[in-house]
Amino acid sequence: MLRKALVCGILLALLRPVWGADELAASLRLRGGFDSNPQFSNGTGIGGSAFIATDASLVAAHKDGDIGLGLAAEASRTQYANPDVVSALNGKVIIRGMLGGDDLNLSSVTTISDVSTYNLRSSDLIQSVKGEAKISSFKMFVTAEGARSSLNQTNAIFQDFLPEAQQYLRGTVIPGIAYVHGKFEVGTSVNVSVRRYAREFDVFGYRRDNERVQPFVFAKYADKDFSVAGSLSQLRGTWHDPDFSDVRALLYDGKLHWKRDAFTLDLAAWRRANETTFPISPITIDAAFTGKLSWAASANLTLSAAAGYATTRYLDSPFEATTRSIAFGGVYDLGNDYALGLDLTYAQGVLISGDNANALILSSSITRKFTPLAQGTDSKTGTKTFGKLL
C-alpha cells in the first residue's frame, strides 16, 4: 500500500500541468560505508558490515486562490553486505489539502508510513481534518483524527518478532485556542483519544484497549534567524487490563534554531509516550536531547558536530534503555545541485537486557537535488530559464 501511494503521488506531482504557483523539489542521496554493529547488540551477535543505502525525498505544492494542495514523500533502504543483517526500509507519504484563508480555513492531512528493520515492523494510516477560525488576535481550532496502526517488535524476553503484529484503531479529538501577536503565539489544547485493538487479548493475554486525556500548553516564536517552540502536557491514560497501571506522565517537546553569521545552532528536547508490544508494559516513555552546531567554513563547505542522549522507559517494569551518540560531518557543494558528504558517528548505550553496546558508523554520500520549477538566469543571455529535472 505504501509503495503504491508513493509511486502514484510522485507521478501525479511530476505529470500534472505547471501553474505559476507550483513548487516541486526532490533529492536523491546515495550512501555507502561501514557499520561496526548494525543491530546494536552487546558484541556477541553477527558483527559489523559494510552497507549501501538510498534516500529519496520529494515535496510538491500548488496554490490557487483559497485552495492549496501539497505532497511530501520520503523513502530509504539500507542493504548490508553481511547476509545475517536484515535490510532496513522505511517510507512516508503526507498528502495535505487546504481550503480557505487566514481567518477561516479547513485542512485535511493523510499520512501513510511504513518501517521495517531488524527489531521493528510498523505501519500507520492516519487521516486528520482540522478547522480553524481567527477572530482578531485569537485563533480557535479543532482537529479530528482517525488512525489504523500495526506494530511488531522484538524484546528482551522473546528475541524474535511476535507471531502476529498488534493492530489497533485510534480516534482523537483536539480542540484548542491560541493568542497570536506578530511572530509570537501561545495557546492551549486538549487531546482526547481512544484506542481499540483488533483482538481483545494480545498474544500474552493482556487487554491493551485504553482511553487518554492529554491537556497541552504551547508557545512559539519565529524570526528569520531565530525560532523557538515548545509544549508541555500531562498525559492521563486508563487501560482496561487490571495488570496495567493507569498512566500519569508529564511530557514535553521543545526546539530552538539560531543562526548567526556562519554558525547555525539547533537544539531539541522531548519526552513522549509511544506504543509497545512489550508484554508487561502498557506503553513506553521515551525522551531525547539533541544538539547540532553547523559552520559554513566557506561558500562550498559546511562542517557540523552533533550529540544526543535518548532513553526508553518501559512502564510497570524495571526495564530501561539508554543511548548516547556523537557525530561529525561535512558537506561539500560541487555545484549544479550536487554535493558530497562524509559522516562519522559513535553510539554507546545500555540495552533493555542491561548489556552494554556500542557502534561506529563511517559513511560517505553523494546527493543530487532537483528543482525543475525553479527559475534561474542564463549567464550568457540574461534571460529567465526553468530548471531541469535531470
Short mmCIF file of C-alpha atoms in Angstrom, two decimals:
data_model
loop_
_atom_site.label_atom_id
_atom_site.label_comp_id
_atom_site.label_asym_id
_atom_site.label_seq_id
_atom_site.Cartn_x
_atom_site.Cartn_y
_atom_site.Cartn_z
CA MET A 1 0.00 0.00 0.00
CA LEU A 2 2.78 2.45 0.89
CA ARG A 3 4.73 1.71 -2.28
CA LYS A 4 1.67 2.27 -4.47
CA ALA A 5 0.82 5.53 -2.70
CA LEU A 6 4.40 6.79 -3.05
CA VAL A 7 4.63 5.96 -6.75
CA CYS A 8 1.20 7.45 -7.52
CA GLY A 9 1.96 10.61 -5.56
CA ILE A 10 5.27 11.17 -7.34
CA LEU A 11 3.75 10.54 -10.78
CA LEU A 12 0.90 12.95 -10.11
CA ALA A 13 3.32 15.62 -8.93
CA LEU A 14 5.57 15.19 -11.96
CA LEU A 15 2.92 14.83 -14.66
CA ARG A 16 0.39 17.46 -13.54
CA PRO A 17 0.43 20.68 -15.65
CA VAL A 18 2.60 23.52 -14.39
CA TRP A 19 0.90 26.52 -12.76
CA GLY A 20 2.71 29.68 -11.70
CA ALA A 21 2.10 28.96 -8.02
CA ASP A 22 3.51 25.43 -8.20
CA GLU A 23 6.56 24.26 -6.32
CA LEU A 24 8.41 20.99 -6.81
CA ALA A 25 11.65 19.86 -5.22
CA ALA A 26 13.27 16.45 -4.81
CA SER A 27 16.56 14.94 -3.72
CA LEU A 28 18.33 11.61 -4.13
CA ARG A 29 21.21 10.57 -1.90
CA LEU A 30 23.41 7.51 -2.34
CA ARG A 31 25.34 6.42 0.76
CA GLY A 32 27.91 3.77 1.49
CA GLY A 33 30.13 2.86 4.41
CA PHE A 34 30.70 0.54 7.34
CA ASP A 35 28.66 -0.07 10.50
CA SER A 36 30.51 -1.92 13.27
CA ASN A 37 27.26 -3.00 15.00
CA PRO A 38 24.20 -2.71 12.71
CA GLN A 39 21.91 -4.48 15.21
CA PHE A 40 23.32 -2.55 18.19
CA SER A 41 23.85 -5.70 20.25
CA ASN A 42 26.23 -6.49 23.10
CA GLY A 43 29.00 -7.58 20.75
CA THR A 44 28.27 -11.32 20.70
CA GLY A 45 25.99 -11.07 17.67
CA ILE A 46 26.63 -11.05 13.95
CA GLY A 47 29.41 -8.45 13.86
CA GLY A 48 29.87 -5.46 11.62
CA SER A 49 29.05 -4.97 7.96
CA ALA A 50 29.60 -2.72 5.00
CA PHE A 51 26.42 -1.18 3.63
CA ILE A 52 24.93 0.80 0.78
CA ALA A 53 21.84 2.97 1.09
CA THR A 54 19.48 5.10 -0.96
CA ASP A 55 17.48 8.04 0.43
CA ALA A 56 14.90 9.83 -1.69
CA SER A 57 12.54 12.70 -0.89
CA LEU A 58 10.04 14.83 -2.78
CA VAL A 59 7.94 17.89 -1.97
CA ALA A 60 5.27 19.27 -4.31
CA ALA A 61 2.78 22.09 -3.69
CA HIS A 62 0.18 24.06 -5.59
CA LYS A 63 -1.90 27.05 -4.50
CA ASP A 64 -4.75 28.55 -6.47
CA GLY A 65 -6.63 31.25 -4.60
CA ASP A 66 -8.07 29.75 -1.40
CA ILE A 67 -7.23 26.18 -2.42
CA GLY A 68 -3.88 24.62 -1.53
CA LEU A 69 -2.56 21.14 -2.25
CA GLY A 70 0.68 19.57 -1.05
CA LEU A 71 2.57 16.30 -1.15
CA ALA A 72 5.66 15.24 0.79
CA ALA A 73 7.22 11.81 0.35
CA GLU A 74 10.39 10.16 1.58
CA ALA A 75 11.80 6.65 1.35
CA SER A 76 15.07 4.93 2.22
CA ARG A 77 16.63 1.50 2.01
CA THR A 78 19.84 0.24 3.61
CA GLN A 79 21.34 -3.01 2.32
CA TYR A 80 24.13 -4.75 4.26
CA ALA A 81 26.90 -6.90 2.85
CA ASN A 82 26.60 -9.28 5.82
CA PRO A 83 23.80 -11.70 4.84
CA ASP A 84 22.79 -12.08 8.52
CA VAL A 85 21.78 -8.41 8.75
CA VAL A 86 18.22 -7.60 7.73
CA SER A 87 17.80 -4.70 5.31
CA ALA A 88 16.27 -1.54 6.74
CA LEU A 89 13.40 0.05 4.81
CA ASN A 90 11.14 2.94 5.64
CA GLY A 91 8.85 5.30 3.79
CA LYS A 92 6.30 8.01 4.42
CA VAL A 93 3.80 9.91 2.31
CA ILE A 94 1.94 13.01 3.54
CA ILE A 95 -0.87 14.47 1.41
CA ARG A 96 -2.31 17.82 2.50
CA GLY A 97 -5.23 19.85 1.23
CA MET A 98 -6.41 23.26 2.47
CA LEU A 99 -9.44 25.39 1.73
CA GLY A 100 -9.85 28.97 2.94
CA GLY A 101 -7.72 31.88 4.07
CA ASP A 102 -6.03 33.10 7.25
CA ASP A 103 -9.30 33.97 9.00
CA LEU A 104 -11.20 30.75 8.28
CA ASN A 105 -9.89 27.52 6.80
CA LEU A 106 -10.35 23.77 6.67
CA SER A 107 -7.43 21.40 6.12
CA SER A 108 -7.02 17.67 5.60
CA VAL A 109 -3.84 15.64 6.13
CA THR A 110 -3.39 12.00 5.12
CA THR A 111 -0.27 10.22 6.38
CA ILE A 112 0.89 6.77 5.28
CA SER A 113 4.08 5.36 6.81
CA ASP A 114 5.85 2.02 6.98
CA VAL A 115 9.04 0.89 8.77
CA SER A 116 10.83 -2.46 8.60
CA THR A 117 14.13 -3.07 10.44
CA TYR A 118 15.80 -5.87 12.38
CA ASN A 119 13.76 -5.07 15.52
CA LEU A 120 10.71 -3.10 14.33
CA ARG A 121 7.89 -3.60 11.85
CA SER A 122 5.24 -0.90 11.92
CA SER A 123 2.74 0.75 9.61
CA ASP A 124 0.32 3.65 10.08
CA LEU A 125 -2.54 5.12 8.11
CA ILE A 126 -3.66 8.42 9.66
CA GLN A 127 -6.37 10.79 8.48
CA SER A 128 -6.92 14.14 10.17
CA VAL A 129 -9.24 17.07 9.47
CA LYS A 130 -8.72 20.46 11.09
CA GLY A 131 -10.93 23.52 11.17
CA GLU A 132 -9.51 26.89 12.19
CA ALA A 133 -11.04 30.32 12.70
CA LYS A 134 -9.25 33.56 13.60
CA ILE A 135 -11.01 36.42 15.37
CA SER A 136 -8.80 39.43 16.00
CA SER A 137 -5.66 38.05 17.71
CA PHE A 138 -7.30 34.80 18.80
CA LYS A 139 -7.22 31.56 16.84
CA MET A 140 -9.67 28.73 17.62
CA PHE A 141 -9.24 25.27 16.17
CA VAL A 142 -10.45 21.68 16.41
CA THR A 143 -8.86 18.57 14.90
CA ALA A 144 -10.49 15.18 14.38
CA GLU A 145 -8.17 12.29 13.64
CA GLY A 146 -8.56 8.60 12.88
CA ALA A 147 -5.77 6.05 12.51
CA ARG A 148 -5.16 2.40 11.82
CA SER A 149 -1.80 1.07 13.02
CA SER A 150 0.16 -2.17 13.11
CA LEU A 151 3.12 -2.83 15.42
CA ASN A 152 5.53 -5.72 15.90
CA GLN A 153 8.78 -5.59 17.90
CA THR A 154 11.46 -7.85 19.29
CA ASN A 155 12.18 -7.59 23.03
CA ALA A 156 14.41 -8.88 25.79
CA ILE A 157 12.06 -11.77 26.67
CA PHE A 158 11.33 -13.01 23.16
CA GLN A 159 14.27 -12.40 20.85
CA ASP A 160 12.15 -12.74 17.70
CA PHE A 161 9.10 -10.92 16.42
CA LEU A 162 5.66 -11.82 17.74
CA PRO A 163 3.72 -14.46 15.76
CA GLU A 164 1.39 -11.68 14.60
CA ALA A 165 1.51 -7.91 14.73
CA GLN A 166 -0.69 -5.95 17.13
CA GLN A 167 -3.27 -3.97 15.19
CA TYR A 168 -5.40 -1.19 16.61
CA LEU A 169 -7.66 1.72 15.70
CA ARG A 170 -7.30 5.20 17.21
CA GLY A 171 -9.76 8.07 17.33
CA THR A 172 -8.72 11.52 18.54
CA VAL A 173 -10.34 14.93 19.01
CA ILE A 174 -8.18 18.01 19.76
CA PRO A 175 -9.95 21.34 20.47
CA GLY A 176 -7.83 24.39 21.32
CA ILE A 177 -7.34 28.15 21.30
CA ALA A 178 -4.26 30.34 20.75
CA TYR A 179 -3.32 34.00 21.01
CA VAL A 180 -1.23 35.35 18.13
CA HIS A 181 0.72 38.60 18.24
CA GLY A 182 3.18 39.27 15.45
CA LYS A 183 5.76 36.50 15.43
CA PHE A 184 4.65 35.13 18.82
CA GLU A 185 1.94 32.56 19.56
CA VAL A 186 0.77 30.97 22.81
CA GLY A 187 -2.15 28.63 23.36
CA THR A 188 -3.75 25.64 24.99
CA SER A 189 -5.47 22.48 23.75
CA VAL A 190 -6.59 19.08 24.97
CA ASN A 191 -6.04 15.75 23.24
CA VAL A 192 -8.81 13.18 23.91
CA SER A 193 -8.18 9.78 22.34
CA VAL A 194 -9.43 6.18 22.34
CA ARG A 195 -7.54 3.07 21.20
CA ARG A 196 -9.19 -0.25 20.36
CA TYR A 197 -7.18 -3.33 19.41
CA ALA A 198 -8.28 -5.83 16.78
CA ARG A 199 -8.02 -8.66 19.33
CA GLU A 200 -9.37 -8.26 22.86
CA PHE A 201 -6.31 -10.08 24.25
CA ASP A 202 -2.80 -9.86 22.82
CA VAL A 203 -0.56 -12.93 22.43
CA PHE A 204 0.44 -12.60 26.11
CA GLY A 205 -3.14 -12.40 27.37
CA TYR A 206 -3.27 -8.64 28.12
CA ARG A 207 -6.04 -6.22 27.23
CA ARG A 208 -4.45 -3.16 25.61
CA ASP A 209 -7.56 -1.06 24.93
CA ASN A 210 -7.26 2.34 26.60
CA GLU A 211 -8.54 5.92 26.80
CA ARG A 212 -6.34 9.01 27.20
CA VAL A 213 -6.77 12.69 28.06
CA GLN A 214 -3.80 15.00 27.49
CA PRO A 215 -4.11 18.77 28.08
CA PHE A 216 -1.43 20.94 26.41
CA VAL A 217 0.04 24.41 26.73
CA PHE A 218 2.27 25.57 23.88
CA ALA A 219 4.14 28.62 22.64
CA LYS A 220 6.34 29.56 19.70
CA TYR A 221 8.29 32.48 18.27
CA ALA A 222 9.73 32.58 14.75
CA ASP A 223 12.03 35.12 13.15
CA LYS A 224 14.39 34.94 10.18
CA ASP A 225 17.48 33.74 12.08
CA PHE A 226 15.93 32.68 15.38
CA SER A 227 12.98 30.48 16.27
CA VAL A 228 11.89 28.66 19.41
CA ALA A 229 8.86 26.44 20.08
CA GLY A 230 7.74 24.31 23.00
CA SER A 231 4.83 22.45 24.52
CA LEU A 232 4.06 20.94 27.92
CA SER A 233 1.35 18.35 28.54
CA GLN A 234 0.04 15.97 31.20
CA LEU A 235 -0.89 12.51 29.94
CA ARG A 236 -3.63 10.67 31.85
CA GLY A 237 -4.32 7.21 30.45
CA THR A 238 -6.63 4.43 31.65
CA TRP A 239 -6.11 0.83 30.50
CA HIS A 240 -8.74 -1.90 30.57
CA ASP A 241 -6.37 -4.58 31.85
CA PRO A 242 -6.11 -4.59 35.67
CA ASP A 243 -2.42 -5.56 35.44
CA PHE A 244 -1.60 -2.28 33.70
CA SER A 245 -1.32 0.75 35.95
CA ASP A 246 -3.03 3.98 34.92
CA VAL A 247 -0.51 6.29 33.30
CA ARG A 248 0.26 9.74 34.69
CA ALA A 249 3.16 11.34 32.87
CA LEU A 250 4.47 14.85 32.25
CA LEU A 251 5.50 15.20 28.60
CA TYR A 252 7.21 18.00 26.69
CA ASP A 253 8.55 18.96 23.29
CA GLY A 254 10.89 21.85 22.54
CA LYS A 255 13.22 23.05 19.81
CA LEU A 256 15.44 26.04 19.13
CA HIS A 257 17.04 27.27 15.89
CA TRP A 258 19.59 30.10 15.87
CA LYS A 259 21.74 31.32 13.01
CA ARG A 260 24.47 33.89 13.47
CA ASP A 261 26.92 34.70 10.71
CA ALA A 262 28.44 31.39 9.54
CA PHE A 263 27.18 29.35 12.51
CA THR A 264 23.84 27.58 12.97
CA LEU A 265 22.72 26.00 16.24
CA ASP A 266 19.82 23.54 16.53
CA LEU A 267 18.69 22.18 19.90
CA ALA A 268 15.79 19.82 20.62
CA ALA A 269 14.39 18.06 23.68
CA TRP A 270 11.29 15.94 24.01
CA ARG A 271 9.55 13.40 26.24
CA ARG A 272 6.79 11.37 24.58
CA ALA A 273 4.59 8.32 25.07
CA ASN A 274 4.93 5.55 22.49
CA GLU A 275 3.21 2.25 21.84
CA THR A 276 4.93 -1.04 22.68
CA THR A 277 4.37 -4.78 22.34
CA PHE A 278 6.46 -5.47 25.45
CA PRO A 279 4.24 -7.88 27.42
CA ILE A 280 4.24 -6.24 30.86
CA SER A 281 4.21 -2.56 29.86
CA PRO A 282 1.21 -0.55 28.64
CA ILE A 283 3.43 2.00 26.83
CA THR A 284 6.95 3.38 26.87
CA ILE A 285 8.02 6.88 27.88
CA ASP A 286 10.78 8.00 25.53
CA ALA A 287 12.97 11.07 25.99
CA ALA A 288 15.70 12.60 23.84
CA PHE A 289 18.05 15.57 23.95
CA THR A 290 19.93 16.56 20.80
CA GLY A 291 22.16 19.39 19.68
CA LYS A 292 23.84 20.25 16.38
CA LEU A 293 26.28 23.02 15.51
CA SER A 294 26.99 23.78 11.86
CA TRP A 295 29.70 26.03 10.45
CA ALA A 296 29.77 27.34 6.90
CA ALA A 297 33.55 27.22 6.59
CA SER A 298 33.41 28.52 3.01
CA ALA A 299 30.92 29.11 0.24
CA ASN A 300 31.01 25.39 -0.64
CA LEU A 301 31.98 23.63 2.60
CA THR A 302 29.81 23.11 5.69
CA LEU A 303 31.09 21.29 8.78
CA SER A 304 28.93 20.03 11.65
CA ALA A 305 29.11 18.37 15.05
CA ALA A 306 26.17 16.80 16.88
CA ALA A 307 25.48 14.99 20.15
CA GLY A 308 22.44 13.20 21.53
CA TYR A 309 21.11 11.32 24.54
CA ALA A 310 17.97 9.15 24.47
CA THR A 311 16.14 6.95 26.97
CA THR A 312 13.26 4.48 26.71
CA ARG A 313 11.47 3.57 29.93
CA TYR A 314 9.07 0.61 29.97
CA LEU A 315 6.25 1.44 32.38
CA ASP A 316 5.19 -1.12 35.04
CA SER A 317 8.65 -2.70 34.79
CA PRO A 318 12.24 -2.01 35.87
CA PHE A 319 13.46 -2.08 32.27
CA GLU A 320 15.06 0.92 30.60
CA ALA A 321 17.36 1.50 27.65
CA THR A 322 19.70 4.46 27.05
CA THR A 323 21.78 5.62 24.11
CA ARG A 324 24.43 8.32 23.78
CA SER A 325 25.82 9.43 20.44
CA ILE A 326 28.22 11.91 18.94
CA ALA A 327 28.65 12.67 15.25
CA PHE A 328 30.84 14.74 12.96
CA GLY A 329 30.17 15.51 9.33
CA GLY A 330 30.96 17.63 6.35
CA VAL A 331 29.19 18.54 3.11
CA TYR A 332 30.92 19.97 0.04
CA ASP A 333 28.79 21.64 -2.61
CA LEU A 334 30.04 20.64 -6.05
CA GLY A 335 27.68 22.99 -7.85
CA ASN A 336 24.97 22.07 -10.36
CA ASP A 337 22.88 20.71 -7.44
CA TYR A 338 25.44 18.01 -6.49
CA ALA A 339 27.01 17.63 -3.04
CA LEU A 340 29.47 15.24 -1.40
CA GLY A 341 29.15 14.22 2.25
CA LEU A 342 31.25 12.44 4.86
CA ASP A 343 29.92 11.40 8.29
CA LEU A 344 31.32 9.68 11.36
CA THR A 345 29.02 8.60 14.23
CA TYR A 346 29.76 6.83 17.50
CA ALA A 347 26.93 5.46 19.66
CA GLN A 348 27.13 3.87 23.10
CA GLY A 349 24.23 2.55 25.12
CA VAL A 350 22.75 0.22 27.70
CA LEU A 351 20.23 -2.24 26.28
CA ILE A 352 16.95 -3.29 27.90
CA SER A 353 18.73 -6.51 28.90
CA GLY A 354 21.32 -4.49 30.86
CA ASP A 355 24.13 -5.27 28.39
CA ASN A 356 26.36 -2.55 27.01
CA ALA A 357 26.52 -1.88 23.30
CA ASN A 358 28.46 0.47 21.05
CA ALA A 359 28.73 1.15 17.34
CA LEU A 360 30.94 3.16 15.00
CA ILE A 361 29.48 4.18 11.64
CA LEU A 362 31.50 5.74 8.83
CA SER A 363 29.77 6.73 5.62
CA SER A 364 30.21 8.86 2.52
CA SER A 365 27.47 10.11 0.23
CA ILE A 366 26.60 11.97 -2.92
CA THR A 367 23.38 13.97 -3.14
CA ARG A 368 21.56 15.30 -6.18
CA LYS A 369 18.84 17.92 -5.75
CA PHE A 370 16.11 18.56 -8.30
CA THR A 371 14.18 21.85 -8.59
CA PRO A 372 12.50 21.60 -12.00
CA LEU A 373 10.17 24.56 -11.42
CA ALA A 374 12.81 26.93 -10.05
CA GLN A 375 13.71 29.89 -12.22
CA GLY A 376 17.29 30.92 -12.83
CA THR A 377 19.14 33.36 -15.07
CA ASP A 378 21.07 32.29 -18.14
CA SER A 379 24.63 33.59 -17.68
CA LYS A 380 25.05 34.26 -21.43
CA THR A 381 21.69 35.74 -22.42
CA GLY A 382 20.48 37.11 -19.08
CA THR A 383 17.01 35.63 -19.67
CA LYS A 384 14.97 33.62 -17.18
CA THR A 385 15.09 29.83 -17.51
CA PHE A 386 13.28 26.98 -15.79
CA GLY A 387 15.36 24.36 -14.02
CA LYS A 388 15.58 20.84 -15.41
CA LEU A 389 14.59 17.66 -13.61
CA LEU A 390 17.59 15.76 -14.96
#
